[in-house]
CSV table of C-alpha atoms and ligand atoms in Angstrom, one decimal:
chain,number,residue,atom,x,y,z
A,1,UNK,CA,-38.7,16.3,-1.9
A,2,UNK,CA,-35.1,16.1,-0.7
A,3,UNK,CA,-33.5,12.9,0.6
A,4,UNK,CA,-30.9,13.3,3.3
A,5,UNK,CA,-28.5,10.7,4.8
A,6,UNK,CA,-26.7,12.0,7.8
A,7,UNK,CA,-23.8,10.0,9.3
A,8,UNK,CA,-25.4,6.7,8.4
A,9,UNK,CA,-23.6,3.5,9.5
A,10,UNK,CA,-24.7,0.0,9.2
A,11,UNK,CA,-23.1,-3.4,9.9
A,12,UNK,CA,-24.4,-6.7,8.6
A,13,UNK,CA,-24.8,-8.8,11.8
A,14,UNK,CA,-21.7,-10.8,12.7
A,15,UNK,CA,-19.5,-8.9,10.1
A,16,UNK,CA,-17.6,-5.7,9.8
A,17,UNK,CA,-19.1,-5.1,6.4
A,18,UNK,CA,-21.7,-2.5,5.6
A,19,UNK,CA,-21.7,1.3,5.6
A,20,UNK,CA,-19.5,3.7,7.5
A,21,UNK,CA,-20.5,7.2,8.3
A,22,UNK,CA,-22.1,8.1,5.0
A,23,UNK,CA,-23.6,11.6,4.7
A,24,UNK,CA,-25.1,12.8,1.4
A,25,UNK,CA,-28.2,14.5,0.2
A,26,UNK,CA,-30.2,14.3,-3.0
A,27,UNK,CA,-31.9,17.6,-3.6
A,28,UNK,CA,-35.4,17.9,-4.8
A,29,UNK,CA,-35.6,16.7,-8.5
A,30,UNK,CA,-32.0,15.8,-8.5
A,31,UNK,CA,-30.6,12.5,-9.8
A,32,UNK,CA,-27.6,11.3,-7.8
A,33,UNK,CA,-25.8,8.2,-9.1
A,34,UNK,CA,-23.8,6.0,-6.7
A,35,UNK,CA,-20.8,4.2,-8.2
A,36,UNK,CA,-18.0,2.2,-6.7
A,37,UNK,CA,-16.4,-1.2,-7.0
A,38,UNK,CA,-18.3,-4.4,-6.3
A,39,UNK,CA,-18.8,-4.7,-2.5
A,40,UNK,CA,-18.4,-1.0,-1.8
A,41,UNK,CA,-21.8,-0.6,-0.2
A,42,UNK,CA,-24.0,0.8,-3.0
A,43,UNK,CA,-26.8,-1.7,-2.6
A,44,UNK,CA,-26.7,-1.5,1.1
A,45,UNK,CA,-27.2,2.3,0.9
A,46,UNK,CA,-30.2,1.8,-1.4
A,47,UNK,CA,-31.7,-1.0,0.8
A,48,UNK,CA,-31.5,1.2,3.9
A,49,UNK,CA,-33.3,4.1,2.2
A,50,UNK,CA,-35.9,1.7,0.9
A,51,UNK,CA,-36.3,0.1,4.3
A,52,UNK,CA,-35.3,-3.4,3.1
A,53,UNK,CA,-32.5,-3.4,5.7
A,54,UNK,CA,-33.0,-1.8,9.1
A,55,UNK,CA,-31.0,-1.1,12.2
A,56,UNK,CA,-28.6,1.6,11.0
A,57,UNK,CA,-27.3,4.5,13.1
A,58,UNK,CA,-27.6,8.1,11.9
A,59,UNK,CA,-30.5,9.7,10.1
A,60,UNK,CA,-32.2,9.0,6.8
A,61,UNK,CA,-34.9,11.6,6.1
A,62,UNK,CA,-37.2,12.7,3.3
A,63,UNK,CA,-37.9,16.5,3.5
A,64,UNK,CA,-36.6,16.4,7.0
A,65,UNK,CA,-38.9,13.6,8.1
A,66,UNK,CA,-37.0,10.6,9.6
A,67,UNK,CA,-37.7,7.4,7.8
A,68,UNK,CA,-36.5,4.8,10.3
A,69,UNK,CA,-39.9,4.3,11.9
A,70,UNK,CA,-41.8,4.2,8.7
A,71,UNK,CA,-42.4,0.6,7.3
A,72,UNK,CA,-41.4,-0.1,3.7
A,73,UNK,CA,-44.9,0.0,2.3
A,74,UNK,CA,-45.6,3.4,3.9
A,75,UNK,CA,-42.5,5.2,2.7
A,76,UNK,CA,-44.0,5.9,-0.7
A,77,UNK,CA,-40.7,5.3,-2.5
A,78,UNK,CA,-40.7,4.1,-6.1
A,79,UNK,CA,-38.2,1.3,-6.9
A,80,UNK,CA,-36.8,-0.1,-10.1
A,81,UNK,CA,-34.5,-3.1,-9.8
A,82,UNK,CA,-32.1,-4.9,-12.1
A,83,UNK,CA,-34.4,-7.9,-12.3
A,84,UNK,CA,-37.5,-6.3,-13.6
A,85,UNK,CA,-39.5,-7.9,-10.8
A,86,UNK,CA,-42.8,-7.4,-12.5
A,87,UNK,CA,-45.8,-9.6,-11.7
A,88,UNK,CA,-45.8,-12.3,-14.5
A,89,UNK,CA,-49.5,-13.1,-14.0
A,90,UNK,CA,-50.6,-9.5,-14.5
A,91,UNK,CA,-50.6,-7.7,-17.8
A,92,UNK,CA,-48.8,-4.4,-18.4
A,93,UNK,CA,-51.7,-2.2,-17.3
A,94,UNK,CA,-52.3,-4.2,-14.2
A,95,UNK,CA,-48.6,-4.1,-13.3
A,96,UNK,CA,-48.6,-0.3,-13.6
A,97,UNK,CA,-51.8,-0.1,-11.6
A,98,UNK,CA,-50.6,-2.3,-8.8
A,99,UNK,CA,-49.5,0.3,-6.3
A,100,UNK,CA,-52.5,2.5,-7.0
A,101,UNK,CA,-54.8,-0.4,-6.3
A,102,UNK,CA,-53.1,-1.1,-3.0
A,103,UNK,CA,-53.6,2.5,-2.1
A,104,UNK,CA,-57.3,2.1,-3.0
A,105,UNK,CA,-57.3,4.8,-5.7
A,106,UNK,CA,-60.7,4.6,-7.5
A,107,UNK,CA,-60.8,2.6,-10.7
A,108,UNK,CA,-61.5,5.5,-13.1
A,109,UNK,CA,-58.7,7.6,-11.7
A,110,UNK,CA,-56.4,4.6,-11.7
A,111,UNK,CA,-56.9,3.9,-15.3
A,112,UNK,CA,-56.3,7.5,-16.3
A,113,UNK,CA,-53.1,7.6,-14.4
A,114,UNK,CA,-51.8,4.3,-15.8
A,115,UNK,CA,-52.7,5.3,-19.4
A,116,UNK,CA,-50.8,8.6,-18.8
A,117,UNK,CA,-47.7,6.7,-17.6
A,118,UNK,CA,-47.8,4.1,-20.3
A,119,UNK,CA,-47.9,7.0,-22.7
A,120,UNK,CA,-44.9,8.6,-21.1
A,121,UNK,CA,-42.8,5.4,-21.3
A,122,UNK,CA,-44.0,4.8,-24.9
A,123,UNK,CA,-46.0,1.6,-24.2
A,124,UNK,CA,-49.7,2.8,-24.7
A,125,UNK,CA,-50.2,0.1,-27.3
A,126,UNK,CA,-49.0,-2.6,-24.9
A,127,UNK,CA,-51.5,-2.2,-22.0
A,128,UNK,CA,-53.1,-5.6,-22.5
A,129,UNK,CA,-50.0,-7.5,-23.2
A,130,UNK,CA,-48.6,-10.2,-20.9
A,131,UNK,CA,-45.2,-9.4,-19.3
A,132,UNK,CA,-43.6,-12.4,-21.0
A,133,UNK,CA,-44.4,-10.9,-24.4
A,134,UNK,CA,-42.2,-7.9,-23.8
A,135,UNK,CA,-38.5,-7.3,-24.4
A,136,UNK,CA,-36.2,-6.6,-21.5
A,137,UNK,CA,-36.1,-2.9,-22.3
A,138,UNK,CA,-39.9,-2.8,-22.5
A,139,UNK,CA,-40.2,-4.6,-19.2
A,140,UNK,CA,-37.9,-2.1,-17.6
A,141,UNK,CA,-40.1,0.7,-18.9
A,142,UNK,CA,-43.1,-0.9,-17.3
A,143,UNK,CA,-41.2,-1.1,-14.0
A,144,UNK,CA,-40.4,2.6,-14.3
A,145,UNK,CA,-44.1,3.4,-15.0
A,146,UNK,CA,-45.2,1.3,-12.1
A,147,UNK,CA,-42.7,3.1,-9.8
A,148,UNK,CA,-43.8,6.5,-10.9
A,149,UNK,CA,-47.6,5.7,-10.8
A,150,UNK,CA,-47.7,6.1,-7.1
A,151,UNK,CA,-46.3,9.6,-7.3
A,152,UNK,CA,-43.4,8.6,-5.2
A,153,UNK,CA,-41.6,10.9,-2.8
A,154,UNK,CA,-38.3,9.5,-4.1
A,155,UNK,CA,-37.2,7.1,-6.8
A,156,UNK,CA,-34.6,4.4,-6.2
A,157,UNK,CA,-33.0,2.8,-9.3
A,158,UNK,CA,-30.8,-0.3,-8.6
A,159,UNK,CA,-28.8,-1.2,-11.7
A,160,UNK,CA,-31.9,-0.7,-13.9
A,161,UNK,CA,-30.1,-1.2,-17.2
A,162,UNK,CA,-27.5,-3.8,-16.4
A,163,UNK,CA,-29.5,-6.8,-17.7
A,164,UNK,CA,-30.0,-5.1,-21.1
A,165,UNK,CA,-28.1,-5.3,-24.3
A,166,UNK,CA,-25.7,-2.4,-24.9
A,167,UNK,CA,-27.8,-1.1,-27.9
A,168,UNK,CA,-31.0,-0.9,-25.7
A,169,UNK,CA,-29.1,0.5,-22.7
A,170,UNK,CA,-28.0,3.7,-24.3
A,171,UNK,CA,-31.4,4.6,-25.6
A,172,UNK,CA,-33.2,3.7,-22.3
A,173,UNK,CA,-30.6,5.7,-20.3
A,174,UNK,CA,-31.7,8.8,-22.2
A,175,UNK,CA,-35.4,8.0,-21.8
A,176,UNK,CA,-35.1,7.3,-18.1
A,177,UNK,CA,-33.3,10.6,-17.6
A,178,UNK,CA,-35.9,12.6,-19.6
A,179,UNK,CA,-38.8,11.0,-17.7
A,180,UNK,CA,-37.0,11.6,-14.3
A,181,UNK,CA,-36.6,15.2,-15.2
A,182,UNK,CA,-40.2,15.6,-16.4
A,183,UNK,CA,-41.5,14.2,-13.1
A,184,UNK,CA,-38.9,16.2,-11.2
A,185,UNK,CA,-38.3,12.9,-9.3
A,186,UNK,CA,-35.7,13.0,-6.5
A,187,UNK,CA,-33.7,10.0,-7.6
A,188,UNK,CA,-30.9,7.8,-6.3
A,189,UNK,CA,-29.4,5.5,-9.0
A,190,UNK,CA,-27.0,2.7,-8.2
A,191,UNK,CA,-24.8,1.5,-11.1
A,192,UNK,CA,-21.5,-0.2,-11.6
A,193,UNK,CA,-21.3,1.5,-15.0
A,194,UNK,CA,-19.4,4.8,-14.6
A,195,UNK,CA,-20.4,6.0,-18.1
A,196,UNK,CA,-24.0,5.5,-17.1
A,197,UNK,CA,-23.4,7.6,-14.0
A,198,UNK,CA,-21.5,10.3,-15.7
A,199,UNK,CA,-24.0,10.7,-18.5
A,200,UNK,CA,-27.2,10.5,-16.5
A,201,UNK,CA,-26.6,12.1,-13.1
A,202,UNK,CA,-26.6,15.7,-11.8
A,203,UNK,CA,-24.1,14.5,-9.2
A,204,UNK,CA,-22.1,11.3,-8.7
A,205,UNK,CA,-21.2,9.7,-5.4
A,206,UNK,CA,-18.2,7.4,-5.4
A,207,UNK,CA,-18.1,4.7,-2.7
A,208,UNK,CA,-15.4,2.3,-1.5
A,209,UNK,CA,-15.3,-0.1,1.4
A,210,UNK,CA,-18.6,1.2,2.7
A,211,UNK,CA,-17.4,4.8,2.7
A,212,UNK,CA,-18.3,7.8,0.6
A,213,UNK,CA,-15.1,9.1,-1.1
A,214,UNK,CA,-16.6,12.0,-3.0
A,215,UNK,CA,-19.8,13.4,-4.3
A,216,UNK,CA,-19.6,16.0,-7.1
A,217,UNK,CA,-21.0,16.9,-10.5
A,218,UNK,CA,-19.7,14.6,-13.3
A,219,UNK,CA,-17.2,17.2,-14.7
A,220,UNK,CA,-16.0,18.2,-11.3
A,221,UNK,CA,-15.4,14.5,-10.4
A,222,UNK,CA,-13.5,13.9,-13.6
A,223,UNK,CA,-11.4,17.1,-13.5
A,224,UNK,CA,-10.8,17.3,-9.7
A,225,UNK,CA,-11.0,13.8,-8.1
A,226,UNK,CA,-10.5,14.1,-4.4
A,227,UNK,CA,-8.0,11.3,-4.2
A,228,UNK,CA,-6.4,8.4,-6.1
A,229,UNK,CA,-9.2,5.9,-5.6
A,230,UNK,CA,-11.7,8.3,-7.2
A,231,UNK,CA,-9.3,9.2,-10.0
A,232,UNK,CA,-8.8,5.5,-10.8
A,233,UNK,CA,-12.5,4.7,-10.7
A,234,UNK,CA,-13.7,7.6,-12.8
A,235,UNK,CA,-12.5,7.9,-16.4
A,236,UNK,CA,-9.2,6.7,-17.8
A,237,UNK,CA,-5.9,8.1,-16.8
A,238,UNK,CA,-2.2,7.6,-16.3
A,239,UNK,CA,-1.3,7.8,-12.6
A,240,UNK,CA,2.4,8.0,-11.7
A,241,UNK,CA,4.2,8.4,-8.4
A,242,UNK,CA,6.3,11.5,-8.0
A,243,UNK,CA,7.9,13.9,-5.6
A,244,UNK,CA,7.7,17.6,-5.5
A,245,UNK,CA,11.3,18.8,-6.1
A,246,UNK,CA,10.8,22.6,-6.3
A,247,UNK,CA,8.0,25.1,-6.6
A,248,UNK,CA,6.0,24.0,-9.6
A,249,UNK,CA,8.2,21.1,-10.4
A,250,UNK,CA,7.8,17.4,-9.9
A,251,UNK,CA,10.3,14.5,-10.2
A,252,UNK,CA,8.9,11.3,-11.6
A,253,UNK,CA,12.2,9.4,-11.4
A,254,UNK,CA,12.6,9.2,-15.1
A,255,UNK,CA,11.9,12.9,-15.8
A,256,UNK,CA,11.3,16.2,-14.1
A,257,UNK,CA,8.2,18.1,-15.2
A,258,UNK,CA,6.6,21.4,-14.7
A,259,UNK,CA,3.3,21.1,-12.8
A,260,UNK,CA,1.3,23.3,-10.4
A,261,UNK,CA,2.4,22.2,-7.0
A,262,UNK,CA,0.4,24.7,-5.0
A,263,UNK,CA,1.3,25.0,-1.3
A,264,UNK,CA,3.1,21.6,-1.3
A,265,UNK,CA,6.7,21.6,0.0
A,266,UNK,CA,9.7,20.0,-1.7
A,267,UNK,CA,9.9,16.4,-0.8
A,268,UNK,CA,6.1,15.9,-0.7
A,269,UNK,CA,5.0,12.5,-2.1
A,270,UNK,CA,2.2,12.8,-4.7
A,271,UNK,CA,0.7,11.0,-7.7
A,272,UNK,CA,0.5,12.7,-11.0
A,273,UNK,CA,-2.8,12.2,-12.9
A,274,UNK,CA,-2.9,12.7,-16.7
A,275,UNK,CA,-6.1,12.2,-18.7
A,276,UNK,CA,-5.6,10.6,-22.2
A,277,UNK,CA,-7.0,13.6,-24.1
A,278,UNK,CA,-4.4,15.9,-22.6
A,279,UNK,CA,-1.4,14.1,-24.1
A,280,UNK,CA,-0.1,15.9,-27.2
A,281,UNK,CA,1.7,13.8,-29.8
A,282,UNK,CA,5.0,14.9,-31.4
A,283,UNK,CA,5.3,18.4,-30.1
A,284,UNK,CA,8.0,20.7,-31.5
A,285,UNK,CA,11.5,20.1,-29.9
A,286,UNK,CA,12.0,22.4,-27.0
A,287,UNK,CA,8.3,22.2,-25.9
A,288,UNK,CA,7.6,22.2,-22.2
A,289,UNK,CA,7.2,18.7,-20.5
A,290,UNK,CA,8.4,16.9,-23.6
A,291,UNK,CA,9.1,13.2,-23.2
A,292,UNK,CA,10.8,11.0,-25.8
A,293,UNK,CA,9.8,7.4,-26.2
A,294,UNK,CA,7.8,5.1,-28.5
A,295,UNK,CA,4.2,4.2,-29.2
A,296,UNK,CA,3.1,0.8,-28.0
A,297,UNK,CA,-0.4,-0.9,-28.3
A,298,UNK,CA,-3.0,1.0,-30.4
A,299,UNK,CA,-6.8,0.6,-30.3
A,300,UNK,CA,-8.8,2.1,-33.1
A,301,UNK,CA,-12.0,3.8,-31.7
A,302,UNK,CA,-13.3,5.4,-34.8
A,303,UNK,CA,-12.8,9.2,-34.4
A,304,UNK,CA,-9.9,8.6,-32.1
A,305,UNK,CA,-7.1,6.1,-31.6
A,306,UNK,CA,-6.2,5.2,-28.0
A,307,UNK,CA,-2.6,4.3,-27.6
A,308,UNK,CA,0.1,3.5,-25.1
A,309,UNK,CA,3.3,5.6,-25.1
A,310,UNK,CA,6.3,4.1,-23.5
A,311,UNK,CA,8.9,6.4,-22.0
A,312,UNK,CA,12.2,4.6,-20.9
A,313,UNK,CA,12.4,4.3,-17.1
A,314,UNK,CA,8.7,4.9,-16.5
A,315,UNK,CA,7.0,2.2,-14.5
A,316,UNK,CA,3.9,2.2,-16.8
A,317,UNK,CA,3.1,3.6,-20.2
A,318,UNK,CA,1.1,6.8,-20.8
A,319,UNK,CA,-2.4,6.3,-22.1
A,320,UNK,CA,-3.2,8.8,-24.8
A,321,UNK,CA,-6.2,9.6,-27.1
A,322,UNK,CA,-5.6,11.3,-30.4
A,323,UNK,CA,-6.7,11.4,-34.0
A,324,UNK,CA,-3.0,10.5,-34.8
A,325,UNK,CA,-0.8,8.6,-32.4
A,326,UNK,CA,2.6,10.0,-31.6
A,327,UNK,CA,5.7,8.6,-33.3
A,328,UNK,CA,8.5,9.6,-31.0
A,329,UNK,CA,7.5,12.1,-28.4
A,330,UNK,CA,4.7,13.5,-26.3
A,331,UNK,CA,4.1,16.5,-24.1
A,332,UNK,CA,1.6,17.5,-21.4
A,333,UNK,CA,0.8,21.1,-20.6
A,334,UNK,CA,1.6,21.8,-16.9
A,335,UNK,CA,-2.0,22.6,-16.1
A,336,UNK,CA,-3.0,19.1,-17.2
A,337,UNK,CA,-0.7,17.4,-14.7
A,338,UNK,CA,-3.0,17.1,-11.7
A,339,UNK,CA,-1.3,16.4,-8.4
A,340,UNK,CA,-3.0,14.1,-5.8
A,341,UNK,CA,-1.5,13.9,-2.3
A,342,UNK,CA,-0.5,10.4,-1.1
B,401,ADP,P1,-22.2,-3.2,-3.8
B,401,ADP,O1,-23.7,-3.0,-4.0
B,401,ADP,O2,-21.4,-2.0,-3.9
B,401,ADP,O3,-21.7,-4.3,-4.6
B,401,ADP,P2,-23.1,-4.2,-1.2
B,401,ADP,O4,-23.8,-3.0,-0.6
B,401,ADP,O5,-23.9,-5.3,-1.7
B,401,ADP,O6,-22.0,-3.7,-2.2
B,401,ADP,O7,-22.1,-4.8,-0.1
B,401,ADP,C1,-21.3,-4.1,0.8
B,401,ADP,C2,-20.6,-5.0,1.7
B,401,ADP,O8,-21.5,-5.7,2.6
B,401,ADP,C3,-19.8,-6.1,1.0
B,401,ADP,O9,-18.6,-6.4,1.6
B,401,ADP,C4,-20.7,-7.3,1.1
B,401,ADP,O10,-20.0,-8.5,1.0
B,401,ADP,C5,-21.4,-7.1,2.4
B,401,ADP,N1,-22.8,-7.7,2.4
B,401,ADP,C6,-23.7,-7.4,1.5
B,401,ADP,N2,-24.9,-8.1,1.9
B,401,ADP,C7,-24.6,-8.8,3.0
B,401,ADP,C8,-25.4,-9.7,3.8
B,401,ADP,N3,-26.7,-9.9,3.6
B,401,ADP,N4,-24.7,-10.2,4.9
B,401,ADP,C9,-23.4,-9.9,5.1
B,401,ADP,N5,-22.7,-9.1,4.4
B,401,ADP,C10,-23.2,-8.5,3.3
């Protein structure tokens, strides 16, 4: 099953807020994560696909079949929300069986399917438990089993891990991804947690102000962000204004550096993006793109130390990751200066 959004726009009545001309597709069995700042339209996108909001323009289709005219309960889409939204008066097994019962699946078949799913989410021994007797992580696994029980055409996950402790979150993230792959479920995941998106997704869609800025595989997004907004939202970086001053040279005001300028003409305004792992501490004198300065704040991260490096005249410090912070200079290889057009 593939999910396709084609030029989807939506406006909340009486406002200018919503979605603007969003086109994206989730291929069969793919997990696409949607990230973006609060208010960027992530939940709106999910609600439109689920049918919880209606009245958009453009097309939302599952395997080419337009969804607009299909009511929520006939879309056969599995959903897992941030609030576990389980039925508190039903036990674990009854919760998982809920959708199957609605669809009038015979009892024997229903039981077999539920047992299979509880096994997949590692809760076979909890079938008769009440929901209140489960931890948050267990409740979310029940919600996932319930969503998958109906053999959904697509799976929508809305911040499924955000209410959980960090220690549970990491583990459950891996579990959800493994189960999603095992079921080959076409999945749209909304999260505010970029690490979650980058680690779980086949592709990540970045939204801002109701628009889709870029959709790409995690590494592609990190290494080749389409613009400054994506660069700032995905991963850590130093982003500095600069002007192309000659072929393969940029002027940052406080220094001139070698960088691949491509087809840009001298005088073009750009921003230079540098990822922390690409900053080399204390290179030999005479190294290309060497900058003299001093180390500022340091944060110990175990294997690495993340530090600020202050260069006189620069409007902000450079953010660097290294096993050993620089003492008096840094350098960045030209190919690691990524230029983004203003
Ligand atoms: P996100 O999930 O990325 O935080 P939302 O999709 O919830 O963003 O919201 C997108 C925009 O639509 C925001 O500006 C938000 O204020 C607005 N919005 C969300 N829900 C409603 C609503 N029910 N009525 C009016 N505006 C809304």
